[in-house]
Amino acid sequence: MGGRIILPFFKVLHMKADLRKLNKEQLEAVKHYKGPCLVIAGPGTGKTTVITHRVMHLIKEYRVKPNEILVITFTKAAAREMEERFCKLPYYQKDYKRVAFGTFHSIFYRILRAYKGYRLENLLDEKEKYYVIKSIIKTLGYDFYEDEQVIESIISEMSYMYNTLANIDDYEASSIDNAVFKSVFKEYEKYKYYNDKYDYDDMLVHCYKLLISNEEILNSIRAKYRYILIDEFQDINKVQFEIMRLIAYPDNNIFVVGDDDQSIYSFRGADAGIMIEFSRIYNTAVKITLRYNYRSCSAIINSAMSLISNNKNRYEKKFVTVKDMGINPLVVRVEDFEQEAKIICQKIIDHVNQGGSYSEFAVIHRTNLQSRAFIDAFTIANIPYVSYDGLASVYNHWLLKDILAYLKAAIGIDRRNSLIRIINKPNRYIPRYVIEENIGKEGDFLDNIAIYSSLNDFQRKSIYELKDSLCRIRSMTTSKAIKYIRGYIGYEEYIRDYAFAKSIDVKLFDELLDEINSSSESFAKINDYIEHVRIILESVDYKYNENRNTNAVSLMTMHKAKGLEFEQVFISGAVDGVVPYIKGDDISLSELEDERRLFYVAMTRAKRVLYIFVPKNRFSKKVYPSRFIREIDSWLKDYRNSFKCGDKINHKHFGDGIIKGIEKRAEDYILTVEFKNDTKRLNLDVLLKNKIITLI
């Protein structure tokens, strides 16, 4: 029988019936046998079904041995789900368990363990790596070893360099001072070498170097894995792809599934261009597009496609939705981000009171900072939630810890430790030995330092000024106190100097301080705000662990949303400067397309209802609707209702004006607008479609 696996008759019937559930394109992909194949699988098109059924088809129809098949995904959870789905197919046999399902890292580790003797106990996990890097920064004498943001930037730069196979001598760091990065990198490499350690990035590079330097090992791997299937191919990076090319050669039985429109990890080194160029790299590749979307209603998919079609570097594709038309995405104008959170809370509460469940909802935002308003609002409203990004970076950031230290010192909570934290923020040039010698002394900490004999007049004056400022803060509202700390005391200027010295984008710190201000506005008393922060810090990690997979609202960034789906989705903060994150003409074409893909991913998480919120103000400053809103065909019907008599508008050609009248004619809306020198009657839909008018 040539080693062919024989299935019982009833299982063959089961399998044929199961294949009949597939659509034409899915079936074509499942039946692909040899050679390279690219499957373009948009959101909700059934890519997991295709991969699992193709594995089974290879075994049953083409006599491929299970242990010759390698299925690679990007996360452990995805690999586990893929294997579970495969095992549940009605014609599964125990022998099929020899199919290798795994992540890139797990597969590469198996190779390194088998041929180079790598052991798990020598692996630096992400937490260990973080503390090693932190220790190196401190040893090198840099003063930012406590700054989580800087440490994460260095780690990200390292990963990006590895994933793109860049050389340290030629590499230019983009998020941290280049000289600082290279000095830390070189010390980290020394640490790993002398301590016989490796990290997850090393797995990739070491595996690549092993295979290109040892043909015997490479041929052994090629013989082991004759058929390769890769999920989420749009997220592959250079080193991962080069390893896969090496293993697949010369038969090139490489079957890849992905969606270039969902490539959102370029900052990690993912290269969507590899998927775009796949048919050029393999000129015999079969290309199949899965056209049927089984997740979302037509209105949502049509709107999402009208957005993403503005990207140029992509495969052209059209989807057919299985579900009915549904409702157009609802564009909701609100005053600010605080009101946005309150309105979303109320919509969730109303739905649950009518018999719905919390788990139907997801709130998706561009940056982690935006989650602060929702964590506050959900906590106050007792809405169960799970934060997929963990603690909002506002609440676990050292900036907030500094601000809280000022507030605590002012009202006498843990005063000594609080003062130690902020005594040189901004720099008052108080030497460390002076601080340490006064830690255990009786009496007021600042008074003891002020009378220290070695201090000069400037240092002594700065201590008295700090003491006076803390007395003033004691009688202020929380919001006013924080503004006082930022401005009069000079904390904001200190932060700007810090950001400049470390080559960090000061926008990140400005937004953090503004979020801290916003979070404090609901608490007049300083003590109440400190207690609020304590409750949040205690509850968020608990909520993540306890509420996951239960009846809770999901709160996440656009990056975390990928691969998930929900009945109802709220997209938060659809304004320029948030999404896209970079405003106006400062953004490059590639950055703009990255941001558009993020928005597309967020939109396509919704199955039935999609709300897009557009605040008018952020941190008491006017903001404007995201350009992505204007690229969605369905937005007009909802957004034009935001224009009212008396609103101020800006016209690209006529300048600022005031709406004096709105008249509905058939399907059109006609505005009467009074400009400085003239009054005009204008077609609102034409103005909006051509991006000529904005509310101010």
XYZ file of C-alpha atoms in Angstrom:
696
model
C 0.000 0.000 0.000
C 3.074 2.263 -0.125
C 2.687 3.309 3.495
C -0.694 4.947 2.829
C -2.843 5.514 5.907
C -6.140 3.619 5.624
C -9.176 5.276 7.181
C -12.314 3.390 8.237
C -15.216 3.886 5.799
C -17.346 5.959 8.221
C -14.433 8.356 8.804
C -13.976 8.862 5.069
C -17.650 9.811 4.882
C -17.200 12.196 7.801
C -14.233 13.819 6.100
C -15.979 14.294 2.765
C -18.960 15.820 4.536
C -16.638 18.115 6.441
C -14.890 19.283 3.279
C -18.263 20.127 1.750
C -18.599 22.822 4.431
C -15.660 24.680 2.892
C -16.129 27.353 0.266
C -14.400 27.169 -3.129
C -11.282 29.120 -2.156
C -10.879 27.309 1.172
C -11.142 23.959 -0.604
C -8.562 24.999 -3.187
C -6.147 25.915 -0.410
C -6.803 22.704 1.527
C -6.140 20.571 -1.571
C -2.864 22.307 -2.456
C -0.143 19.657 -2.474
C 3.404 20.618 -3.383
C 5.321 23.818 -3.953
C 4.914 27.306 -2.520
C 1.432 28.652 -1.828
C 0.292 32.040 -0.530
C -3.167 32.212 1.041
C -4.455 35.739 1.604
C -6.884 35.432 4.497
C -8.670 38.563 5.641
C -10.398 38.907 9.024
C -12.993 36.224 9.741
C -12.291 34.191 6.583
C -11.524 30.892 8.334
C -7.752 30.616 8.071
C -7.464 28.196 11.023
C -9.993 25.924 9.337
C -7.918 25.985 6.161
C -4.637 25.183 7.924
C -5.998 22.301 10.026
C -7.886 20.744 7.114
C -4.863 21.040 4.837
C -2.708 19.201 7.375
C -5.270 16.416 7.414
C -5.491 16.412 3.628
C -1.715 16.074 3.306
C -1.785 13.025 5.573
C -4.845 11.301 4.131
C -4.770 12.126 0.437
C -1.080 12.657 -0.277
C 0.422 10.036 2.067
C 2.560 12.580 3.891
C 3.835 11.263 7.224
C 2.560 13.326 10.181
C 6.082 13.853 11.561
C 7.134 15.496 8.247
C 4.668 18.366 8.735
C 5.594 21.564 10.579
C 2.910 24.123 11.529
C 4.204 27.436 12.871
C 2.259 30.195 14.612
C 3.385 33.333 16.450
C 2.035 32.670 19.938
C 1.757 29.677 22.261
C -1.998 30.237 22.535
C -2.405 30.173 18.749
C -0.297 27.008 18.443
C -2.321 25.340 21.196
C -5.636 26.326 19.585
C -4.453 25.149 16.169
C -3.435 21.748 17.535
C -6.675 21.399 19.513
C -8.748 22.234 16.427
C -6.766 19.680 14.421
C -7.262 16.975 17.061
C -11.031 17.578 17.033
C -11.424 16.835 13.324
C -13.682 13.769 13.001
C -11.068 11.672 11.202
C -8.192 12.344 13.603
C -6.025 9.374 14.687
C -3.532 9.117 17.539
C -0.650 8.741 15.107
C -1.350 12.268 13.818
C -0.054 13.706 17.093
C 3.401 13.583 15.511
C 2.568 16.689 13.472
C 4.793 19.462 14.890
C 2.769 22.487 16.043
C 4.711 25.329 17.616
C 5.913 28.910 17.633
C 9.043 30.033 15.817
C 10.868 30.157 19.146
C 9.785 26.692 20.247
C 10.757 25.123 16.912
C 14.119 26.874 16.819
C 14.758 25.842 20.411
C 14.141 22.192 19.480
C 16.772 22.510 16.743
C 19.290 24.216 19.034
C 18.681 21.678 21.790
C 19.113 18.729 19.429
C 22.216 19.960 17.627
C 23.895 22.438 20.005
C 22.881 21.153 23.440
C 20.887 24.230 24.485
C 19.099 23.884 27.836
C 16.067 25.731 29.164
C 17.831 26.593 32.412
C 20.212 28.790 30.399
C 17.367 30.793 28.861
C 16.873 34.363 30.041
C 13.128 34.968 30.083
C 11.787 38.467 29.480
C 11.649 39.357 33.176
C 15.216 38.178 33.805
C 16.427 40.005 30.706
C 14.829 43.210 31.940
C 16.651 43.078 35.274
C 19.976 42.194 33.650
C 19.661 45.224 31.350
C 18.649 47.399 34.308
C 21.705 46.231 36.271
C 24.008 46.925 33.314
C 22.622 50.466 32.928
C 23.267 51.107 36.628
C 26.782 49.622 36.454
C 27.614 51.828 33.472
C 26.757 54.850 35.611
C 23.656 56.019 33.770
C 21.100 57.739 36.007
C 18.033 56.290 34.283
C 18.317 52.700 35.513
C 14.939 53.087 37.249
C 13.206 54.353 34.099
C 11.083 51.478 32.774
C 10.411 53.338 29.538
C 14.094 53.700 28.697
C 14.832 50.070 29.609
C 11.940 48.874 27.410
C 13.207 51.067 24.559
C 16.666 49.481 24.780
C 15.161 45.969 24.819
C 12.939 46.811 21.818
C 15.908 48.168 19.885
C 17.854 44.979 20.602
C 14.989 42.812 19.348
C 14.550 44.905 16.237
C 18.255 44.652 15.455
C 18.259 40.867 15.872
C 15.024 40.332 13.941
C 16.288 42.298 10.950
C 19.742 40.647 11.018
C 21.355 44.051 11.438
C 24.960 44.511 12.565
C 25.642 46.446 15.767
C 28.367 48.519 14.113
C 25.974 49.751 11.408
C 22.813 49.941 13.517
C 21.303 53.317 14.452
C 18.898 53.255 17.402
C 15.772 55.343 16.841
C 14.165 55.506 20.296
C 17.231 55.971 22.518
C 20.596 57.669 22.280
C 22.693 55.527 19.911
C 25.885 55.625 22.002
C 23.951 54.613 25.120
C 22.270 51.751 23.258
C 25.533 50.373 21.875
C 27.307 50.518 25.226
C 24.460 48.647 26.950
C 24.189 46.145 24.092
C 27.887 45.260 24.195
C 27.820 44.744 27.962
C 24.700 42.587 27.631
C 26.422 40.407 25.050
C 29.393 40.012 27.410
C 27.062 39.068 30.264
C 25.440 36.303 28.193
C 28.772 34.976 26.985
C 30.421 34.767 30.421
C 27.308 33.378 32.113
C 26.420 30.872 29.374
C 23.014 32.491 28.796
C 20.828 33.184 25.782
C 17.489 34.943 25.252
C 14.550 34.563 22.881
C 16.116 36.784 20.223
C 19.274 34.676 20.345
C 17.230 31.591 19.487
C 16.448 33.073 16.095
C 19.908 34.362 15.236
C 21.765 31.320 16.624
C 19.498 28.952 14.705
C 20.062 30.915 11.501
C 23.837 30.912 11.951
C 23.808 27.185 12.722
C 21.907 26.305 9.553
C 23.931 28.472 7.174
C 27.217 27.183 8.606
C 26.480 23.452 8.818
C 25.058 21.825 5.694
C 24.802 18.409 7.339
C 22.519 19.739 10.082
C 20.544 21.776 7.560
C 19.916 18.700 5.389
C 18.847 16.755 8.465
C 16.256 19.448 9.298
C 15.100 19.539 5.678
C 14.517 15.787 5.740
C 12.590 16.093 9.005
C 10.238 18.925 7.964
C 9.234 18.419 4.327
C 5.983 20.408 4.530
C 5.868 23.792 6.258
C 2.710 25.771 7.079
C 3.009 29.285 8.562
C 0.121 31.199 10.126
C -0.044 35.031 10.396
C 2.618 35.289 7.711
C 2.286 39.083 7.517
C 4.031 39.267 10.914
C 7.164 37.383 9.892
C 10.536 39.091 10.225
C 13.679 38.734 8.148
C 15.544 36.173 10.255
C 12.448 33.957 10.658
C 11.818 33.977 6.923
C 15.451 33.271 6.021
C 15.403 30.199 8.287
C 12.155 28.983 6.718
C 13.587 29.477 3.226
C 16.640 27.443 4.154
C 14.577 24.573 5.550
C 12.034 24.546 2.709
C 14.659 24.441 -0.070
C 14.821 22.828 -2.624
C 11.233 21.451 -2.734
C 9.836 24.722 -1.361
C 6.762 23.078 0.117
C 5.978 26.218 2.035
C 2.320 27.126 2.606
C 1.805 30.572 4.142
C -1.409 32.186 5.371
C -1.812 35.838 6.274
C -3.318 39.229 5.609
C -1.005 42.058 4.583
C -3.674 44.530 5.726
C -3.194 43.279 9.300
C 0.572 43.716 9.428
C 0.908 45.899 12.547
C 4.203 44.874 14.152
C 6.788 46.692 12.052
C 8.189 48.234 15.254
C 9.262 44.707 16.265
C 10.930 44.032 12.933
C 7.949 42.381 11.193
C 8.174 42.983 7.460
C 4.910 42.982 5.487
C 7.039 43.373 2.356
C 8.019 39.697 2.629
C 4.392 38.698 2.104
C 3.955 41.258 -0.677
C 7.077 39.919 -2.429
C 6.300 36.222 -1.830
C 5.216 35.551 -5.413
C 8.369 37.210 -6.702
C 10.619 35.245 -4.323
C 8.822 32.051 -5.381
C 7.782 32.655 -8.960
C 5.890 29.336 -9.122
C 3.787 30.147 -6.053
C 0.045 29.586 -6.146
C -1.903 32.563 -4.763
C -5.355 32.018 -3.243
C -7.549 34.720 -1.683
C -10.179 33.714 0.877
C -13.065 36.029 -0.020
C -15.828 35.087 2.405
C -15.995 36.826 5.765
C -17.936 34.855 8.395
C -17.458 37.286 11.302
C -18.845 40.751 10.635
C -21.931 42.231 9.034
C -21.580 43.746 5.549
C -21.781 47.359 6.708
C -18.723 46.948 8.945
C -16.664 45.097 6.336
C -17.581 47.549 3.571
C -16.570 50.491 5.761
C -13.315 48.812 6.772
C -12.476 48.077 3.143
C -13.140 51.678 2.127
C -10.561 52.658 4.751
C -7.807 50.139 3.986
C -8.089 50.607 0.208
C -6.283 53.927 0.751
C -3.080 51.968 1.428
C -0.950 51.541 -1.682
C 1.489 48.805 -0.635
C -0.979 45.914 -0.415
C -2.726 43.108 -2.274
C -5.995 44.250 -3.817
C -8.866 42.222 -2.427
C -12.643 42.218 -2.093
C -14.618 40.362 0.542
C -18.091 38.872 0.463
C -19.859 38.768 3.825
C -22.015 35.816 4.791
C -23.979 37.841 7.344
C -26.637 40.441 6.530
C -25.998 44.158 5.957
C -26.324 45.193 9.617
C -25.842 48.780 10.788
C -23.216 51.205 9.542
C -20.427 52.035 11.972
C -21.723 54.766 14.274
C -19.517 57.853 14.528
C -20.126 59.548 17.887
C -18.923 63.096 18.632
C -18.240 63.811 22.310
C -16.752 66.732 24.214
C -13.624 65.008 25.516
C -12.079 61.681 26.492
C -13.616 61.742 29.964
C -17.119 62.121 28.525
C -16.324 59.400 26.019
C -15.582 56.941 28.841
C -18.765 57.894 30.729
C -20.990 57.499 27.634
C -19.470 54.102 26.838
C -20.032 53.031 30.453
C -23.687 54.033 30.222
C -24.199 52.183 26.908
C -22.745 49.027 28.452
C -24.868 49.364 31.604
C -28.054 49.953 29.556
C -27.360 46.883 27.417
C -26.678 44.660 30.441
C -29.851 45.916 32.149
C -31.770 44.764 29.075
C -30.405 41.224 29.387
C -27.084 41.530 27.558
C -23.669 40.553 28.897
C -20.491 42.505 29.599
C -18.405 40.082 27.546
C -20.110 41.226 24.339
C -18.141 44.489 24.524
C -14.599 45.535 23.750
C -13.111 49.006 24.098
C -10.173 49.387 21.725
C -7.763 52.311 21.903
C -4.543 53.326 20.134
C -2.248 53.931 23.109
C -2.036 52.350 26.522
C -2.395 55.772 28.137
C -5.980 56.024 26.860
C -7.026 53.114 29.059
C -6.677 55.335 32.140
C -10.039 57.056 31.616
C -11.790 53.692 31.167
C -10.133 52.065 34.162
C -11.296 55.038 36.243
C -14.819 54.980 34.812
C -15.244 51.180 35.019
C -13.962 51.150 38.609
C -16.364 53.904 39.684
C -19.319 52.271 37.846
C -18.455 48.750 39.128
C -18.265 47.391 35.596
C -16.207 44.165 35.465
C -13.390 44.455 32.927
C -10.201 42.787 31.829
C -7.282 44.936 30.722
C -5.358 42.962 28.094
C -2.417 45.336 28.432
C -2.237 44.938 32.204
C -1.987 48.056 34.309
C -2.554 51.353 32.534
C 0.916 52.842 32.079
C -0.289 56.031 33.789
C -0.753 54.207 37.076
C 2.476 52.232 37.146
C 4.730 54.936 35.704
C 7.474 56.600 37.726
C 6.111 60.048 36.774
C 2.928 59.368 38.733
C 5.019 57.977 41.597
C 6.916 61.272 41.633
C 3.722 63.352 41.617
C 2.227 61.174 44.360
C 5.412 61.604 46.390
C 4.958 65.400 46.265
C 1.306 65.060 47.272
C 2.043 62.600 50.090
C 4.913 64.722 51.409
C 2.591 67.744 51.449
C -0.136 66.078 53.522
C 2.197 63.977 55.696
C 1.753 60.470 54.296
C 5.041 58.535 54.339
C 6.694 61.957 54.271
C 10.330 60.942 54.664
C 10.347 58.304 51.887
C 8.353 60.617 49.646
C 10.858 63.439 50.140
C 13.798 61.137 49.456
C 12.180 60.305 46.104
C 11.633 63.892 44.932
C 14.232 65.971 46.718
C 16.280 66.245 43.504
C 13.370 66.297 41.060
C 13.991 68.957 39.838
C 17.650 68.968 40.805
C 18.298 70.842 44.037
C 21.848 69.505 44.091
C 21.508 67.851 47.481
C 24.329 65.258 47.691
C 23.383 61.624 48.306
C 25.589 61.411 51.414
C 23.642 64.311 52.968
C 20.348 62.532 52.295
C 21.627 59.204 53.657
C 23.066 60.746 56.829
C 19.702 62.352 57.664
C 17.419 59.395 56.930
C 17.383 58.091 60.490
C 17.494 61.382 62.402
C 14.689 62.587 64.632
C 12.759 65.711 63.603
C 11.665 67.059 60.234
C 13.683 65.600 57.366
C 13.897 68.876 55.400
C 14.835 70.927 58.482
C 17.637 68.503 59.281
C 19.010 68.756 55.745
C 18.698 72.568 55.673
C 20.961 72.985 58.711
C 23.593 70.586 57.367
C 26.910 72.465 57.550
C 28.303 71.538 54.117
C 25.334 72.900 52.114
C 25.876 76.137 50.229
C 23.374 79.011 50.137
C 21.717 77.848 46.899
C 21.148 74.330 48.228
C 19.806 75.593 51.553
C 17.490 78.079 49.814
C 16.123 75.322 47.531
C 15.234 73.214 50.588
C 13.327 76.076 52.212
C 11.532 76.757 48.921
C 10.532 73.082 48.698
C 9.200 73.182 52.263
C 7.217 76.333 51.485
C 5.790 74.756 48.307
C 4.646 71.675 50.189
C 2.830 73.897 52.714
C 1.044 75.660 49.854
C 0.065 72.366 48.193
C -1.597 71.178 51.399
C -4.510 73.605 50.960
C -4.968 73.117 47.198
C -7.357 70.882 45.275
C -5.650 67.837 43.737
C -5.780 69.151 40.182
C -4.447 72.564 41.163
C -1.681 70.945 43.226
C -0.523 68.826 40.281
C -0.461 71.867 38.003
C 1.538 73.704 40.664
C 4.057 70.848 40.859
C 4.395 70.743 37.082
C 4.735 74.491 36.656
C 5.820 76.515 39.685
C 8.005 73.835 41.256
C 9.552 73.095 37.847
C 8.844 69.362 37.545
C 7.679 69.652 33.924
C 10.828 71.493 32.883
C 12.893 68.847 34.676
C 11.080 66.123 32.687
C 11.661 67.925 29.377
C 15.394 68.199 30.118
C 15.415 64.517 31.087
C 13.695 63.494 27.821
C 16.082 65.596 25.741
C 19.135 64.113 27.462
C 17.887 60.541 26.903
C 16.676 61.120 23.296
C 13.104 60.240 24.306
C 10.097 61.799 22.586
C 8.872 64.404 25.088
C 5.316 63.949 23.754
C 5.101 60.704 25.754
C 5.870 62.498 29.019
C 3.589 65.451 28.214
C 0.676 63.088 27.612
C 1.429 61.168 30.800
C 1.370 64.350 32.882
C -1.830 65.483 31.166
C -3.448 62.105 31.885
C -2.428 62.414 35.537
C -4.066 65.850 35.619
C -7.239 64.488 34.019
C -7.414 61.541 36.401
C -7.206 63.906 39.412
C -10.024 66.248 38.390
C -12.731 64.080 39.963
C -11.023 64.220 43.367
C -10.922 67.611 45.077
C -9.133 66.266 48.160
C -5.565 65.081 47.734
C -6.122 62.187 50.133
C -9.076 60.917 48.076
C -6.974 60.890 44.914
C -4.134 59.001 46.629
C -6.683 56.429 47.823
C -8.158 56.158 44.310
C -4.727 55.362 42.859
C -4.156 52.758 45.585
C -7.432 51.018 44.733
C -6.602 51.021 41.020
C -3.117 49.601 41.624
C -4.527 46.798 43.750
C -7.385 45.952 41.419
C -6.057 45.943 37.854
C -3.818 42.872 37.986
C -6.494 41.083 39.992
C -9.106 41.986 37.382
C -6.855 40.698 34.590
C -6.406 37.318 36.277
C -9.929 36.930 37.663
C -12.064 38.391 34.872
C -10.358 36.865 31.848
C -12.655 34.323 30.174
C -15.565 35.505 32.344
C -18.394 37.985 31.869
C -16.331 41.167 31.638
C -15.733 44.058 29.227
C -12.452 43.716 27.301
C -10.147 46.737 27.317
C -7.152 46.692 24.976
C -4.894 48.532 22.561
C -5.287 48.043 18.821
C -2.153 45.903 18.814
C -3.597 43.545 21.439
C -6.946 43.309 19.631
C -5.580 41.361 16.687
C -7.086 37.899 16.356
C -10.025 38.640 18.671
C -13.707 39.278 17.940
C -16.634 40.817 19.830
C -20.321 41.474 19.254
C -19.916 45.197 19.929
C -16.761 47.302 19.684
C -16.053 50.859 20.801
C -13.060 52.502 19.120
C -11.811 55.246 21.404
C -10.232 58.578 20.542
C -10.412 58.665 16.731
C -8.639 62.014 16.443
C -5.461 63.160 14.714
C -2.498 62.907 17.047
C -3.951 59.763 18.632
C -4.717 57.671 15.557
C -2.748 58.295 13.484
C -0.399 58.947 16.384
C 1.715 61.421 14.414
C -0.065 64.594 13.334
C -0.396 66.168 9.890
C 2.531 66.395 7.500
C 5.082 65.024 9.987
C 3.983 61.454 9.270
C 5.699 59.419 6.542
C 3.780 57.292 4.035
C 4.917 54.025 5.655
C 3.971 55.299 9.129
C 0.569 56.414 7.848
C -0.082 53.006 6.281
C 0.954 51.288 9.538
C -1.533 53.431 11.460
C -4.287 52.785 8.912
C -3.749 49.038 9.277
C -4.134 49.420 13.039
C -7.452 51.196 12.610
C -8.551 48.509 10.132
C -7.718 45.770 12.651
C -9.741 47.580 15.311
C -12.761 47.961 13.009
C -12.768 44.328 11.927
C -12.955 43.011 15.503
C -16.657 43.955 15.535
C -19.194 41.317 14.562
C -22.446 43.273 14.829
C -22.073 46.854 16.147
C -19.175 49.283 15.794
C -18.978 52.676 17.503
C -16.207 55.118 16.605
C -15.815 57.927 19.148
C -14.473 61.325 18.081
C -13.765 63.691 21.009
C -13.649 67.445 20.329
C -11.072 68.186 23.038
C -8.114 66.467 24.643
C -6.467 67.864 27.760
C -8.520 71.053 27.269
C -7.151 71.548 23.748
C -9.093 71.359 20.484
C -8.535 68.164 18.483
C -9.793 67.186 15.045
C -11.327 63.995 13.681
C -8.860 61.399 12.472
C -8.272 61.425 8.734
C -9.286 57.757 8.866
C -12.825 58.770 9.759
C -12.981 60.720 6.517
C -11.869 57.632 4.586
C -14.799 55.522 5.744
C -17.697 55.724 3.283
C -20.395 55.199 5.893
C -19.194 57.956 8.197
C -21.072 60.779 6.445
C -24.522 59.766 7.616
C -23.528 59.962 11.265
C -20.800 62.574 11.311
C -22.768 65.231 9.450
C -25.253 65.185 12.337
C -22.448 66.666 14.453
C -22.806 70.007 12.625
C -25.237 72.398 14.301
C -26.247 76.036 13.944
C -23.780 78.230 15.792
C -20.838 75.856 15.341
C -17.553 77.364 14.229
C -15.977 75.728 11.180
C -12.803 76.110 9.144
C -12.978 76.048 5.337
C -9.736 75.392 3.437
C -10.405 78.276 1.033
C -12.701 80.689 2.889
C -11.181 80.442 6.368
C -13.137 80.438 9.645
C -16.899 80.838 9.693
C -20.061 80.294 11.718
C -22.930 77.996 10.649
C -26.115 80.084 10.409
C -28.427 77.472 8.905
C -28.718 73.791 7.914
C -31.200 72.688 5.265
C -31.898 69.100 4.135
C -32.499 68.699 0.398
C -33.251 65.133 -0.697
C -30.080 63.276 0.344
C -27.937 66.408 0.696
C -27.314 68.773 3.596
C -26.865 72.458 2.696
C -25.065 74.747 5.127
C -25.403 78.496 5.301
C -22.051 79.744 6.613
C -21.130 83.312 7.518
C -17.485 84.024 6.751
C -15.589 87.235 7.467
C -16.385 88.891 4.127
C -19.265 86.851 2.756
C -22.064 84.357 3.454
C -21.969 81.057 1.508
C -24.378 78.187 0.889
C -22.338 74.966 0.805
C -23.034 71.246 0.270
C -21.889 69.558 3.490
C -21.382 66.091 1.959
C -19.157 67.477 -0.801
C -17.136 69.445 1.753
C -16.647 66.397 3.971
C -15.777 63.957 1.195
C -13.137 66.344 -0.132
C -11.776 67.124 3.349
C -12.433 70.856 2.918
C -14.242 71.574 6.176
C -13.589 70.833 9.860
C -15.254 71.823 13.103
C -13.184 74.154 15.293
